[in-house]
Tab-separated table of C-alpha atoms in Angstrom:
chain	number	residue	atom	x	y	z
W	1	MET	CA	150.664	131.400	96.981
W	2	SER	CA	151.813	130.688	100.502
W	3	LYS	CA	155.147	129.017	100.950
W	4	THR	CA	155.318	125.522	102.388
W	5	THR	CA	156.769	125.637	105.892
W	6	SER	CA	158.758	122.978	107.707
W	7	LEU	CA	155.699	122.412	109.905
W	8	SER	CA	153.576	121.222	106.991
W	9	PRO	CA	152.980	117.462	107.322
W	10	LYS	CA	154.147	115.069	104.658
W	11	THR	CA	151.627	112.676	103.194
W	12	LEU	CA	151.657	109.438	105.171
W	13	ILE	CA	151.123	106.413	102.944
W	14	LEU	CA	148.546	104.115	104.550
W	15	GLU	CA	148.453	100.438	103.715
W	16	LYS	CA	145.707	97.947	104.429
W	17	LYS	CA	147.410	94.944	105.933
W	18	ARG	CA	145.538	92.219	107.775
W	19	ASN	CA	146.870	91.725	111.267
W	20	ILE	CA	147.590	88.134	112.266
W	21	PRO	CA	148.226	87.945	116.046
W	22	SER	CA	150.884	85.584	117.328
W	23	ASP	CA	149.731	82.184	118.621
W	24	ASP	CA	152.564	82.174	121.173
W	25	LEU	CA	151.452	83.357	124.623
W	26	GLY	CA	155.080	84.226	125.385
W	27	ASP	CA	155.000	87.035	122.814
W	28	TYR	CA	152.554	89.112	124.857
W	29	THR	CA	152.609	91.269	127.984
W	30	LEU	CA	151.127	89.547	131.030
W	31	LEU	CA	150.534	90.545	134.633
W	32	PHE	CA	150.468	87.908	137.382
W	33	ALA	CA	149.164	89.273	140.698
W	34	GLY	CA	148.580	87.597	144.025
W	35	GLU	CA	149.505	87.500	147.678
W	36	LYS	CA	153.056	86.759	148.796
W	37	LYS	CA	154.329	83.238	148.108
W	38	THR	CA	151.423	82.198	145.888
W	39	GLY	CA	153.743	81.348	142.999
W	40	LYS	CA	153.611	84.439	140.786
W	41	THR	CA	157.321	84.586	140.047
W	42	SER	CA	157.856	80.815	140.112
W	43	ILE	CA	155.242	80.283	137.396
W	44	ALA	CA	156.620	83.199	135.360
W	45	THR	CA	160.079	81.583	135.370
W	46	GLN	CA	158.612	78.533	133.614
W	47	PHE	CA	158.223	80.558	130.430
W	48	PRO	CA	160.992	79.919	127.871
W	49	ASP	CA	164.467	81.386	128.377
W	50	HIS	CA	163.473	83.670	131.237
W	51	PHE	CA	165.363	86.337	133.127
W	52	VAL	CA	164.033	88.136	136.219
W	53	LEU	CA	164.699	91.741	137.117
W	54	GLU	CA	164.067	91.370	140.846
W	55	PHE	CA	162.948	94.635	142.448
W	56	GLU	CA	162.325	92.870	145.765
W	57	PRO	CA	165.912	91.742	146.437
W	58	GLY	CA	166.103	88.217	147.808
W	59	ASN	CA	162.700	87.141	146.510
W	60	CYS	CA	164.202	84.800	143.894
W	61	ASP	CA	166.742	83.119	146.180
W	62	HIS	CA	164.447	80.137	146.823
W	63	ILE	CA	163.447	79.499	143.189
W	64	ALA	CA	165.358	76.619	141.609
W	65	ASP	CA	166.901	77.144	138.158
W	66	CYS	CA	165.980	80.827	138.234
W	67	TYR	CA	168.043	83.360	136.312
W	68	PHE	CA	167.799	86.782	137.926
W	69	ARG	CA	169.480	89.982	139.051
W	70	ASP	CA	168.466	91.892	142.167
W	71	ILE	CA	167.765	95.568	141.429
W	72	HIS	CA	168.283	97.995	144.314
W	73	ASP	CA	167.502	101.467	142.937
W	74	TRP	CA	166.387	103.472	139.903
W	75	ASN	CA	169.912	103.809	138.482
W	76	GLU	CA	170.260	100.018	138.418
W	77	ALA	CA	166.845	99.793	136.746
W	78	LYS	CA	168.024	102.145	134.004
W	79	GLY	CA	171.320	100.249	133.695
W	80	ALA	CA	169.487	96.933	133.281
W	81	LEU	CA	167.309	98.470	130.558
W	82	LYS	CA	170.387	99.753	128.746
W	83	PHE	CA	171.958	96.287	128.841
W	84	LEU	CA	168.816	94.691	127.418
W	85	GLN	CA	168.653	97.285	124.657
W	86	GLU	CA	172.263	96.533	123.746
W	87	ASN	CA	171.698	92.758	123.990
W	88	PRO	CA	168.208	92.088	122.545
W	89	ASP	CA	168.814	88.311	122.384
W	90	PHE	CA	169.809	88.032	126.048
W	91	CYS	CA	166.529	86.325	126.972
W	92	GLN	CA	163.188	85.370	125.479
W	93	THR	CA	160.996	86.187	128.484
W	94	LEU	CA	161.631	89.154	130.769
W	95	VAL	CA	160.050	88.927	134.218
W	96	ILE	CA	159.764	92.152	136.221
W	97	ASP	CA	159.095	91.388	139.882
W	98	ASP	CA	157.281	93.450	140.940
W	99	ILE	CA	156.031	96.449	138.976
W	100	PRO	CA	154.826	98.600	141.954
W	101	SER	CA	158.384	98.399	143.341
W	102	VAL	CA	159.725	99.757	140.046
W	103	TYR	CA	157.395	102.733	140.436
W	104	ASP	CA	158.509	103.197	144.057
W	105	PHE	CA	162.185	103.212	143.010
W	106	CYS	CA	161.347	105.814	140.387
W	107	MET	CA	159.545	108.017	142.915
W	108	ARG	CA	162.480	107.794	145.336
W	109	ALA	CA	164.792	108.986	142.554
W	110	VAL	CA	162.383	111.839	141.803
W	111	ARG	CA	162.347	112.900	145.467
W	112	LYS	CA	166.131	112.963	145.448
W	113	PHE	CA	166.149	114.882	142.160
W	114	LEU	CA	163.734	117.491	143.560
W	115	LYS	CA	165.525	117.482	146.930
W	116	LYS	CA	162.428	116.418	148.850
W	117	GLY	CA	162.450	114.365	152.029
W	118	GLU	CA	161.204	110.768	152.193
W	119	GLU	CA	158.104	111.812	154.145
W	120	GLU	CA	157.516	115.012	152.197
W	121	LYS	CA	154.729	114.996	149.623
W	122	PRO	CA	156.184	115.025	146.110
W	123	GLY	CA	153.644	117.598	144.907
W	124	TYR	CA	152.451	118.098	141.354
W	125	ASP	CA	155.996	118.464	139.984
W	126	GLY	CA	157.034	115.222	141.651
W	127	TYR	CA	154.156	113.192	140.261
W	128	ASP	CA	154.668	114.742	136.823
W	129	VAL	CA	158.391	113.896	136.716
W	130	CYS	CA	157.767	110.386	138.072
W	131	SER	CA	155.083	109.786	135.458
W	132	ARG	CA	157.463	110.820	132.663
W	133	TRP	CA	160.436	108.805	133.926
W	134	PHE	CA	158.392	105.692	134.682
W	135	THR	CA	156.478	105.883	131.394
W	136	GLU	CA	159.704	106.242	129.406
W	137	TRP	CA	161.243	103.224	131.184
W	138	ILE	CA	158.178	101.035	130.633
W	139	ARG	CA	157.848	102.199	127.026
W	140	ASP	CA	161.466	101.200	126.324
W	141	ILE	CA	160.964	97.841	128.068
W	142	GLN	CA	157.925	97.254	125.861
W	143	LYS	CA	159.984	97.981	122.750
W	144	LEU	CA	162.246	95.009	123.488
W	145	PRO	CA	161.518	92.137	121.039
W	146	ILE	CA	160.715	89.669	123.822
W	147	GLY	CA	157.813	88.592	126.018
W	148	LYS	CA	157.178	90.471	129.260
W	149	ILE	CA	155.635	89.255	132.499
W	150	TYR	CA	155.063	91.746	135.292
W	151	THR	CA	154.091	90.738	138.831
W	152	ALA	CA	152.314	92.557	141.640
W	153	HIS	CA	150.841	91.893	145.055
W	154	VAL	CA	147.099	92.251	145.633
W	155	ASP	CA	144.895	94.123	148.050
W	156	ILE	CA	141.193	94.805	148.483
W	157	LYS	CA	140.267	98.262	147.224
W	158	GLU	CA	136.978	100.082	147.139
W	159	SER	CA	135.766	101.532	143.858
W	160	GLU	CA	132.585	103.125	142.615
W	161	THR	CA	130.514	101.601	139.827
W	162	ARG	CA	128.844	103.580	137.055
W	163	THR	CA	125.626	103.485	139.040
W	164	GLY	CA	127.338	105.006	142.073
W	165	ARG	CA	127.482	101.779	144.090
W	166	THR	CA	130.645	101.148	146.116
W	167	VAL	CA	132.193	97.692	145.696
W	168	SER	CA	135.276	96.008	147.179
W	169	GLN	CA	137.514	94.195	144.716
W	170	LEU	CA	140.745	92.244	144.917
W	171	GLU	CA	143.179	93.942	142.549
W	172	PRO	CA	146.899	94.607	142.030
W	173	THR	CA	148.486	96.807	144.692
W	174	TRP	CA	149.675	99.874	142.826
W	175	THR	CA	149.059	103.591	142.613
W	176	LYS	CA	146.484	105.055	140.244
W	177	GLN	CA	149.284	106.568	138.175
W	178	CYS	CA	151.101	103.236	137.894
W	179	LYS	CA	147.857	101.453	136.960
W	180	LYS	CA	147.015	104.014	134.283
W	181	ILE	CA	150.385	103.511	132.618
W	182	MET	CA	150.407	99.701	132.854
W	183	ASP	CA	146.840	99.274	131.591
W	184	THR	CA	148.110	100.507	128.225
W	185	TYR	CA	150.386	97.507	127.772
W	186	VAL	CA	149.021	94.513	129.709
W	187	THR	CA	146.839	92.127	127.689
W	188	LEU	CA	146.145	89.597	130.453
W	189	THR	CA	145.827	90.213	134.190
W	190	GLY	CA	145.738	86.931	136.095
W	191	ILE	CA	144.904	87.058	139.817
W	192	ILE	CA	146.176	84.055	141.798
W	193	LEU	CA	143.775	82.890	144.511
W	194	GLN	CA	144.700	80.425	147.240
W	195	ASP	CA	142.420	78.723	149.747
W	196	ASP	CA	143.213	77.481	153.243
W	197	ASP	CA	144.359	74.118	151.843
W	198	ALA	CA	146.866	75.838	149.521
W	199	ASN	CA	144.853	75.005	146.405
W	200	ARG	CA	145.557	77.696	143.843
W	201	GLN	CA	143.686	79.062	140.841
W	202	MET	CA	144.481	81.879	138.460
W	203	GLN	CA	141.415	83.947	137.666
W	204	ILE	CA	141.652	85.691	134.288
W	205	VAL	CA	138.137	87.131	133.972
W	206	GLY	CA	136.925	89.737	136.423
W	207	ASP	CA	133.834	89.527	138.595
W	208	SER	CA	132.322	91.489	141.468
W	209	PHE	CA	135.169	90.484	143.799
W	210	VAL	CA	138.262	89.966	141.600
W	211	LYS	CA	139.615	92.545	139.148
W	212	ALA	CA	141.147	90.281	136.495
W	213	ASN	CA	141.183	90.886	132.762
W	214	ASN	CA	141.620	88.854	129.573
W	215	GLY	CA	142.067	90.773	126.317
W	216	PHE	CA	142.403	87.704	124.070
W	217	GLN	CA	139.428	86.838	121.870
W	218	ASN	CA	140.496	83.516	120.338
W	219	HIS	CA	142.311	81.960	123.270
W	220	PHE	CA	141.452	80.760	126.769
W	221	LEU	CA	138.266	79.144	125.453
W	222	LYS	CA	136.456	75.920	126.303
W	223	VAL	CA	135.312	74.812	122.864
W	224	ASP	CA	132.191	72.707	122.535
W	225	ARG	CA	133.156	69.810	120.265
W	226	GLN	CA	129.638	69.498	118.889
W	227	THR	CA	128.900	73.157	118.144
W	228	GLY	CA	132.449	74.437	117.751
W	229	LYS	CA	131.552	77.450	119.876
W	230	GLY	CA	133.807	78.612	122.659
W	231	LYS	CA	133.059	79.659	126.208
W	232	GLN	CA	135.610	81.800	127.996
W	233	VAL	CA	137.727	80.129	130.667
W	234	THR	CA	137.561	82.203	133.828
W	235	LYS	CA	139.830	80.270	136.216
W	236	ILE	CA	142.815	77.987	135.711
W	237	GLU	CA	143.877	75.337	138.221
W	238	LEU	CA	147.576	75.822	139.027
W	239	GLY	CA	148.209	72.360	140.472
W	240	ASN	CA	150.993	71.442	142.868
W	241	SER	CA	154.052	72.910	141.177
W	242	PRO	CA	155.141	75.840	139.003
W	243	GLN	CA	155.628	73.414	136.121
W	244	GLU	CA	152.069	72.112	136.417
W	245	GLY	CA	150.704	75.622	136.712
W	246	TYR	CA	152.558	76.717	133.579
W	247	GLN	CA	151.333	73.701	131.602
W	248	ASN	CA	147.736	74.356	132.677
W	249	ILE	CA	148.029	77.985	131.575
W	250	LEU	CA	149.301	76.819	128.179
W	251	ARG	CA	146.448	74.315	127.854
W	252	ALA	CA	143.948	77.050	128.619
W	253	TRP	CA	145.661	79.346	126.099
W	254	ASN	CA	145.459	76.609	123.437
W	255	ASN	CA	141.731	76.095	124.123
W	256	SER	CA	142.321	72.566	125.410
W	257	PHE	CA	141.769	73.226	129.094
W	258	ASN	CA	140.615	70.104	130.934
W	259	VAL	CA	138.200	71.145	133.698
W	260	LYS	CA	137.845	68.763	136.620
W	261	SER	CA	134.333	67.967	137.873
W	262	THR	CA	135.046	68.756	141.520
W	263	LYS	CA	134.203	71.590	143.840
W	264	VAL	CA	136.877	73.794	145.319
W	265	THR	CA	136.736	76.472	147.957
W	266	LYS	CA	138.276	79.818	147.172
W	267	SER	CA	139.471	82.341	149.686
W	268	THR	CA	142.432	84.553	150.469
W	269	SER	CA	143.628	86.084	153.699
W	270	THR	CA	142.411	89.409	152.298
W	271	ASN	CA	138.902	88.147	151.741
W	272	ASN	CA	135.570	89.849	152.135
W	273	GLY	CA	134.666	87.976	155.278
W	274	GLY	CA	133.369	84.726	153.814
W	275	MET	CA	134.163	81.613	151.875
W	276	LYS	CA	133.076	81.291	148.296
W	277	GLN	CA	132.083	77.983	146.703
W	278	VAL	CA	133.017	77.561	143.061
W	279	ASN	CA	131.904	74.704	140.878
W	280	VAL	CA	134.724	74.374	138.369
W	281	ASN	CA	132.316	72.883	135.846
W	282	ASP	CA	130.949	76.419	135.581
W	283	LEU	CA	134.382	78.035	135.072
């Protein structure tokens, strides 16, 4: 008979246990994306007991009652993570503003580690090291027993559909590598849209122009009182203040979203050359 080696796996006991997802939106990982000064960070700071790791130093200076720390480089990012690991009750909601800047800080540290110039291509080794460092940092952030809200700017990018057609979509501004890593963790991607009159909506379901995403099945529904069936909310009015925007997001989450019977015009400065009429009764 062959001897059992140390590489032989032990039997893993499997247990059937029904998963019951949390009903608290603050327990999940969210991504708020939009153009500058559309309220991404301000709305995120309305979530309970927040703290912002600000990777765009100075961006939080104008936000009232905001608790934050400016982060200037990758070493500070790692130091902040270490503090949070040692103090798991420090906050209830961690806001990371913004996630592409975290990746940029990581890549700068990689360039320094590999002794490459700022303009020099990092090469395969550079991208590989950056992927490992960034993934490890995000993974450890995700292990923290708190809610996470990431932010990002947006830009119009061209992508190819399964049929080979090229389309332009408004999506978070990040590298393919950063996107691949973050897609693993983010359950809701809300894209903030603002028209010329400063009316704002958060779109949480993607379409041919906006690359949003909602991974929740039993929330963000408009429930028909007669049939009890739910129709997915696609856009949320953010109102005139961060507080109002936060409350509207919660109402949508709790399937009690009150849709106004008015028409609004949606556009952004990075639009596709035209205005788009949206009847919010159809949202």
